CSV table of C-alpha atoms in Angstrom, one decimal:
chain,number,residue,atom,x,y,z
Q,734,UNK,CA,71.0,8.3,31.2
Q,735,UNK,CA,70.5,11.7,32.7
Q,736,UNK,CA,72.3,14.8,31.5
Q,737,UNK,CA,74.1,15.1,34.9
Q,738,UNK,CA,75.9,11.8,34.4
Q,739,UNK,CA,77.4,12.5,31.0
Q,740,UNK,CA,80.8,14.1,30.6
Q,741,UNK,CA,84.4,13.2,30.5
Q,742,UNK,CA,85.0,10.1,32.6
Q,743,UNK,CA,88.6,10.5,33.6
Q,744,UNK,CA,88.4,14.2,34.9
Q,745,UNK,CA,85.2,13.2,36.8
Q,746,UNK,CA,87.1,10.4,38.5
Q,747,UNK,CA,90.1,12.5,39.2
Q,748,UNK,CA,88.0,15.3,40.7
Q,749,UNK,CA,86.1,12.8,42.8
Q,750,UNK,CA,89.3,11.4,44.3
Q,751,UNK,CA,90.6,14.9,45.1
Q,752,UNK,CA,87.3,15.8,46.8
Q,753,UNK,CA,87.1,12.6,48.8
Q,754,UNK,CA,90.7,13.1,50.0
Q,755,UNK,CA,89.9,16.7,51.1
Q,756,UNK,CA,86.8,15.4,53.0
Q,757,UNK,CA,88.8,12.7,54.6
Q,758,UNK,CA,91.6,15.1,55.6
Q,759,UNK,CA,89.0,17.4,57.1
Q,760,UNK,CA,87.9,14.5,59.3
Q,761,UNK,CA,84.3,14.7,57.9
Q,762,UNK,CA,82.1,11.6,57.3
Q,763,UNK,CA,80.0,11.5,54.1
Q,764,UNK,CA,77.0,12.0,56.3
Q,765,UNK,CA,78.3,15.1,58.0
Q,766,UNK,CA,79.6,16.6,54.7
Q,767,UNK,CA,76.3,16.0,53.0
Q,768,UNK,CA,74.4,17.7,55.8
Q,769,UNK,CA,76.8,20.7,55.6
Q,770,UNK,CA,76.4,21.0,51.8
Q,771,UNK,CA,72.6,20.3,52.0
Q,772,UNK,CA,73.0,17.4,49.6
Q,773,UNK,CA,72.0,13.7,49.9
Q,774,UNK,CA,74.6,11.1,50.8
Q,775,UNK,CA,73.8,9.4,47.4
Q,776,UNK,CA,74.9,12.6,45.6
Q,777,UNK,CA,78.1,12.6,47.6
Q,778,UNK,CA,78.8,9.0,46.6
Q,779,UNK,CA,78.2,9.8,42.9
Q,780,UNK,CA,80.6,12.8,43.1
Q,781,UNK,CA,83.3,11.0,44.9
Q,782,UNK,CA,83.2,7.9,42.6
Q,783,UNK,CA,83.2,10.0,39.4
Q,784,UNK,CA,79.6,9.2,38.5
Q,785,UNK,CA,78.6,12.7,37.7
Q,786,UNK,CA,80.0,16.0,36.4
Q,787,UNK,CA,80.2,19.1,38.7
Q,788,UNK,CA,79.7,22.8,38.4
Q,789,UNK,CA,82.6,25.0,39.4
Q,790,UNK,CA,80.3,26.7,42.0
Q,791,UNK,CA,79.7,23.3,43.6
Q,792,UNK,CA,83.4,22.6,43.8
Q,793,UNK,CA,84.0,26.0,45.3
Q,794,UNK,CA,81.4,25.3,48.0
Q,795,UNK,CA,82.9,21.9,48.8
Q,796,UNK,CA,86.4,23.3,49.1
Q,797,UNK,CA,85.1,26.0,51.5
Q,798,UNK,CA,83.5,23.4,53.7
Q,799,UNK,CA,86.6,21.2,53.6
Q,800,UNK,CA,89.0,24.1,54.2
Q,801,UNK,CA,90.9,23.6,51.0
Q,802,UNK,CA,93.8,26.0,50.2
Q,803,UNK,CA,93.0,28.7,47.7
Q,804,UNK,CA,95.3,27.5,45.0
Q,805,UNK,CA,93.9,23.9,45.2
Q,806,UNK,CA,90.3,25.3,45.1
Q,807,UNK,CA,91.1,27.2,41.9
Q,808,UNK,CA,92.7,24.1,40.3
Q,809,UNK,CA,89.7,21.9,41.2
Q,810,UNK,CA,87.3,24.4,39.9
Q,811,UNK,CA,89.2,24.3,36.6
Q,812,UNK,CA,89.0,20.5,36.6
Q,813,UNK,CA,85.3,20.7,37.2
Q,814,UNK,CA,84.9,22.5,33.8
Q,815,UNK,CA,86.6,19.5,32.1
Q,816,UNK,CA,84.0,17.1,33.5
Q,817,UNK,CA,81.4,18.7,31.3
Q,818,UNK,CA,83.1,17.4,28.1
Q,819,UNK,CA,81.1,14.8,26.3
Q,820,UNK,CA,82.4,11.7,24.5
Q,821,UNK,CA,81.1,10.3,21.2
Q,822,UNK,CA,78.9,7.8,23.1
Q,823,UNK,CA,76.7,10.7,24.4
Q,824,UNK,CA,74.7,10.3,21.3
Q,825,UNK,CA,73.6,6.9,22.5
Q,826,UNK,CA,72.5,8.2,25.9
Q,827,UNK,CA,69.1,6.7,25.4
Q,828,UNK,CA,70.3,3.2,25.5
Q,829,UNK,CA,73.3,3.4,27.9
Q,830,UNK,CA,72.6,2.6,31.6
Q,831,UNK,CA,74.2,5.0,34.0
Q,832,UNK,CA,76.9,2.6,35.3
Q,833,UNK,CA,77.8,1.6,31.7
Q,834,UNK,CA,78.4,5.2,30.7
Q,835,UNK,CA,81.3,5.3,33.2
Q,836,UNK,CA,82.7,2.0,31.8
Q,837,UNK,CA,82.6,3.3,28.2
Q,838,UNK,CA,84.5,6.4,29.1
Q,839,UNK,CA,87.2,4.4,30.9
Q,840,UNK,CA,87.4,1.9,28.1
Q,841,UNK,CA,87.9,4.7,25.6
Q,842,UNK,CA,90.7,6.2,27.7
Q,843,UNK,CA,92.5,3.0,28.5
Q,844,UNK,CA,95.8,2.2,27.0
Q,845,UNK,CA,95.4,-1.5,27.5
Q,846,UNK,CA,92.7,-3.9,28.4
Q,847,UNK,CA,93.0,-7.5,29.8
Q,848,UNK,CA,89.8,-9.5,29.9
Q,849,UNK,CA,88.7,-12.9,31.0
Q,850,UNK,CA,85.4,-14.0,29.5
Q,851,UNK,CA,84.0,-17.5,30.3
Q,852,UNK,CA,80.7,-17.3,28.6
Q,853,UNK,CA,80.5,-14.8,25.6
Q,854,UNK,CA,82.7,-13.2,23.0
Q,855,UNK,CA,83.8,-9.7,24.4
Q,856,UNK,CA,81.8,-6.8,23.0
Q,857,UNK,CA,84.9,-5.3,21.4
Q,858,UNK,CA,85.3,-8.4,19.2
Q,859,UNK,CA,81.6,-9.2,18.3
Q,860,UNK,CA,80.3,-9.1,14.8
Q,861,UNK,CA,77.0,-7.2,14.3
Q,862,UNK,CA,75.0,-10.4,13.9
Q,863,UNK,CA,76.5,-12.0,17.0
Q,864,UNK,CA,75.9,-8.8,19.0
Q,865,UNK,CA,72.3,-8.6,17.8
Q,866,UNK,CA,71.6,-12.2,18.8
Q,867,UNK,CA,72.9,-11.5,22.3
Q,868,UNK,CA,71.1,-8.2,22.8
Q,869,UNK,CA,67.8,-9.7,21.4
Q,870,UNK,CA,67.9,-12.2,24.2
Q,871,UNK,CA,66.4,-9.4,26.3
Q,872,UNK,CA,62.6,-9.8,25.7
Q,873,UNK,CA,61.9,-6.2,27.0
Q,874,UNK,CA,63.7,-4.5,24.1
Q,875,UNK,CA,62.0,-3.2,21.0
Q,876,UNK,CA,63.6,-3.6,17.6
Q,877,UNK,CA,64.6,0.0,17.3
Q,878,UNK,CA,66.4,-0.1,20.7
Q,879,UNK,CA,68.1,-3.4,19.7
Q,880,UNK,CA,69.4,-1.6,16.6
Q,881,UNK,CA,70.8,1.3,18.7
Q,882,UNK,CA,72.6,-1.0,21.1
Q,883,UNK,CA,74.2,-3.0,18.2
Q,884,UNK,CA,75.3,0.3,16.7
Q,885,UNK,CA,76.8,1.4,20.0
Q,886,UNK,CA,78.7,-1.9,20.4
Q,887,UNK,CA,80.2,-1.6,16.9
Q,888,UNK,CA,81.1,2.1,17.5
Q,889,UNK,CA,83.1,1.0,20.6
Q,890,UNK,CA,85.2,-1.3,18.5
Q,891,UNK,CA,86.9,1.7,16.8
Q,892,UNK,CA,89.4,1.8,19.6
Q,893,UNK,CA,90.8,-1.6,18.4
Q,894,UNK,CA,91.5,-0.5,14.8
Q,895,UNK,CA,92.1,3.3,15.1
Q,896,UNK,CA,95.3,4.4,13.3
Q,897,UNK,CA,96.6,6.5,16.2
Q,898,UNK,CA,97.5,4.6,19.4
Q,899,UNK,CA,95.0,1.7,19.2
Q,900,UNK,CA,94.2,0.1,22.5
Q,901,UNK,CA,96.2,-3.0,23.3
Q,902,UNK,CA,93.9,-5.9,24.1
Q,903,UNK,CA,94.6,-9.3,25.6
Q,904,UNK,CA,91.6,-11.6,26.1
Q,905,UNK,CA,91.4,-15.1,27.6
Q,906,UNK,CA,88.2,-16.9,26.6
Q,907,UNK,CA,86.8,-20.1,28.0
Q,908,UNK,CA,86.4,-22.8,25.3
Q,909,UNK,CA,82.7,-22.7,26.0
Q,910,UNK,CA,82.7,-19.3,24.2
Q,911,UNK,CA,83.8,-21.1,21.0
Q,912,UNK,CA,81.4,-24.1,21.4
Q,913,UNK,CA,78.3,-22.1,22.3
Q,914,UNK,CA,76.3,-21.5,19.1
Q,915,UNK,CA,74.9,-17.9,19.3
Q,916,UNK,CA,72.6,-16.7,16.5
Q,917,UNK,CA,72.9,-19.9,14.5
Q,918,UNK,CA,75.7,-21.8,12.8
Q,919,UNK,CA,76.4,-19.2,10.0
Q,920,UNK,CA,76.5,-16.3,12.5
Q,921,UNK,CA,78.8,-18.2,14.9
Q,922,UNK,CA,81.1,-19.4,12.1
Q,923,UNK,CA,81.5,-15.7,10.9
Q,924,UNK,CA,82.2,-14.7,14.5
Q,925,UNK,CA,84.9,-17.3,15.0
Q,926,UNK,CA,86.6,-16.3,11.7
Q,927,UNK,CA,86.4,-12.7,13.0
Q,928,UNK,CA,88.3,-13.7,16.1
Q,929,UNK,CA,91.0,-15.4,14.0
Q,930,UNK,CA,91.3,-12.2,11.9
Q,931,UNK,CA,91.6,-10.0,15.0
Q,932,UNK,CA,94.3,-12.3,16.4
Q,933,UNK,CA,96.5,-11.2,13.5
Q,934,UNK,CA,96.4,-7.6,14.6
Q,935,UNK,CA,99.6,-6.4,16.4
Q,936,UNK,CA,97.6,-4.9,19.3
Q,937,UNK,CA,95.3,-7.9,19.9
Q,938,UNK,CA,96.0,-11.2,21.5
Q,939,UNK,CA,93.3,-13.8,22.1
Q,940,UNK,CA,93.8,-17.1,23.8
Q,941,UNK,CA,91.5,-20.0,24.6
Q,942,UNK,CA,91.3,-21.7,28.0
Q,943,UNK,CA,90.6,-25.3,26.8
Q,944,UNK,CA,88.2,-27.7,28.6
Q,945,UNK,CA,91.1,-30.1,28.9
Q,946,UNK,CA,92.8,-27.8,31.3
Q,947,UNK,CA,90.2,-28.7,34.0
Q,948,UNK,CA,90.1,-26.5,37.0
Q,949,UNK,CA,91.9,-23.2,36.6
Q,950,UNK,CA,92.2,-19.7,38.1
Q,951,UNK,CA,89.3,-18.3,36.1
Q,952,UNK,CA,86.9,-20.4,38.2
Q,953,UNK,CA,87.9,-18.3,41.2
Q,954,UNK,CA,88.1,-14.9,39.4
Q,955,UNK,CA,84.9,-15.0,37.3
Q,956,UNK,CA,84.6,-12.6,34.3
Q,957,UNK,CA,86.4,-9.2,34.6
Q,958,UNK,CA,88.2,-6.5,32.6
Q,959,UNK,CA,91.5,-4.9,33.9
Q,960,UNK,CA,92.0,-1.5,32.4
Q,961,UNK,CA,95.3,0.4,32.5
Q,962,UNK,CA,95.8,4.0,31.4
Q,963,UNK,CA,98.4,6.0,29.7
Q,964,UNK,CA,101.1,7.6,31.8
Q,965,UNK,CA,101.3,11.3,32.5
Q,966,UNK,CA,105.0,11.1,33.3
Q,967,UNK,CA,107.7,8.6,33.9
Q,968,UNK,CA,106.1,7.2,37.1
Q,969,UNK,CA,102.6,8.6,37.4
Q,970,UNK,CA,99.4,7.5,35.7
Q,971,UNK,CA,96.5,9.7,34.7
Q,972,UNK,CA,94.2,7.2,36.2
Q,973,UNK,CA,94.9,4.2,38.5
Q,974,UNK,CA,94.4,0.8,36.9
Q,975,UNK,CA,90.7,-0.2,37.3
Q,976,UNK,CA,89.0,-3.6,37.3
Q,977,UNK,CA,85.5,-3.7,36.0
Q,978,UNK,CA,83.2,-6.6,37.2
Q,979,UNK,CA,79.8,-6.8,35.6
Q,980,UNK,CA,77.1,-8.4,37.9
Q,981,UNK,CA,73.5,-9.3,37.3
Q,982,UNK,CA,72.3,-6.3,39.3
Q,983,UNK,CA,75.1,-3.8,38.6
Q,984,UNK,CA,78.8,-3.2,38.1
Q,985,UNK,CA,81.8,-2.9,40.4
Q,986,UNK,CA,84.8,-0.7,39.8
Q,987,UNK,CA,87.8,-1.7,41.8
Q,988,UNK,CA,91.0,0.4,42.0
Q,989,UNK,CA,92.6,-0.3,45.3
Q,990,UNK,CA,96.2,-1.5,44.8
Q,991,UNK,CA,95.5,-4.8,46.6
Q,992,UNK,CA,92.5,-5.5,44.3
Q,993,UNK,CA,94.4,-4.7,41.2
Q,994,UNK,CA,97.3,-6.9,42.2
Q,995,UNK,CA,95.0,-9.9,42.8
Q,996,UNK,CA,93.2,-9.5,39.5
Q,997,UNK,CA,96.4,-8.9,37.6
Q,998,UNK,CA,97.9,-12.1,39.1
Q,999,UNK,CA,94.7,-14.0,38.3
Q,1000,UNK,CA,94.8,-12.9,34.7
Q,1001,UNK,CA,98.4,-13.9,34.4
Q,1002,UNK,CA,97.6,-17.3,35.7
Q,1003,UNK,CA,94.8,-17.8,33.3
Q,1004,UNK,CA,96.8,-16.4,30.4
Q,1005,UNK,CA,99.8,-18.6,31.0
Q,1006,UNK,CA,97.6,-21.7,31.2
Q,1007,UNK,CA,95.7,-21.0,28.0
Q,1008,UNK,CA,96.5,-22.2,24.5
Q,1009,UNK,CA,99.0,-20.1,22.5
Q,1010,UNK,CA,97.7,-17.3,20.3
Q,1011,UNK,CA,98.5,-19.4,17.2
Q,1012,UNK,CA,96.8,-22.5,18.5
Q,1013,UNK,CA,93.8,-20.4,19.6
Q,1014,UNK,CA,93.5,-19.0,16.1
Q,1015,UNK,CA,93.7,-22.5,14.6
Q,1016,UNK,CA,90.9,-23.6,17.0
Q,1017,UNK,CA,88.8,-20.6,15.8
Q,1018,UNK,CA,89.2,-21.6,12.1
Q,1019,UNK,CA,88.6,-25.3,12.8
Q,1020,UNK,CA,85.5,-24.7,14.8
Q,1021,UNK,CA,84.1,-22.3,12.2
Q,1022,UNK,CA,84.5,-24.9,9.5
Q,1023,UNK,CA,82.8,-27.5,11.7
Q,1024,UNK,CA,79.8,-25.1,12.2
Q,1025,UNK,CA,79.0,-24.9,8.5
Q,1026,UNK,CA,80.3,-28.2,7.0
Q,1027,UNK,CA,77.7,-31.0,6.7
């Protein structure tokens, strides 16, 4: 992960949206704006999607090209300084892909997360041994890098248990997640017990979508995480809700209202069809015993 991509995620995204709106209002395409600024179109895309921090001087130049009012230019130059702030995960920059740096920043800032996972235990719920077994599945990684990635995953979990304003999490998991033995029987049993323990926390709710349900909405949605952010006032959010979709070759960040509404409705349909929280915990405990009993 390069130095340019580190920084405070939410201010980066806010600044990118403001600059994209200014460019659009100026009736400039990305191609034309990039030529005027003597930048590449790829750099323009990274700026407008919050993938990179910005210097105040760069923002001043963009505002001049876009014809922004003086007071807005000054405000955006101040916001640019906030994009330089670094989160705790900066220390793990050597093992964080560029696209995942953005995700971790959003995850850290989110007030609530709703996740559908059909194949694996979500990273925020994984035990170190389960996480290690998953990460070790990549044959290109050396043991030292595996250790670093496990540490990063465990560090991320602090947002679940922090004393001040812990994140609210709701996760719907396919029953395959329970039945798939990852890392061996003992590792999997401990992981299932961990899920049952987490389900007792007031800010965590985990439900299982049973095989007996048959076809359900999750088959259409696929895996995703819906992130919602704390409000800045009675009606305005710091950040719009964002859906994160991890693909084999990269990630998608969706924040258009229509996209959010579809995924929110999809999660509700999956959640309502799943087992209750209590029945899901009972399933975790029962499956854990079956893993280790002869």
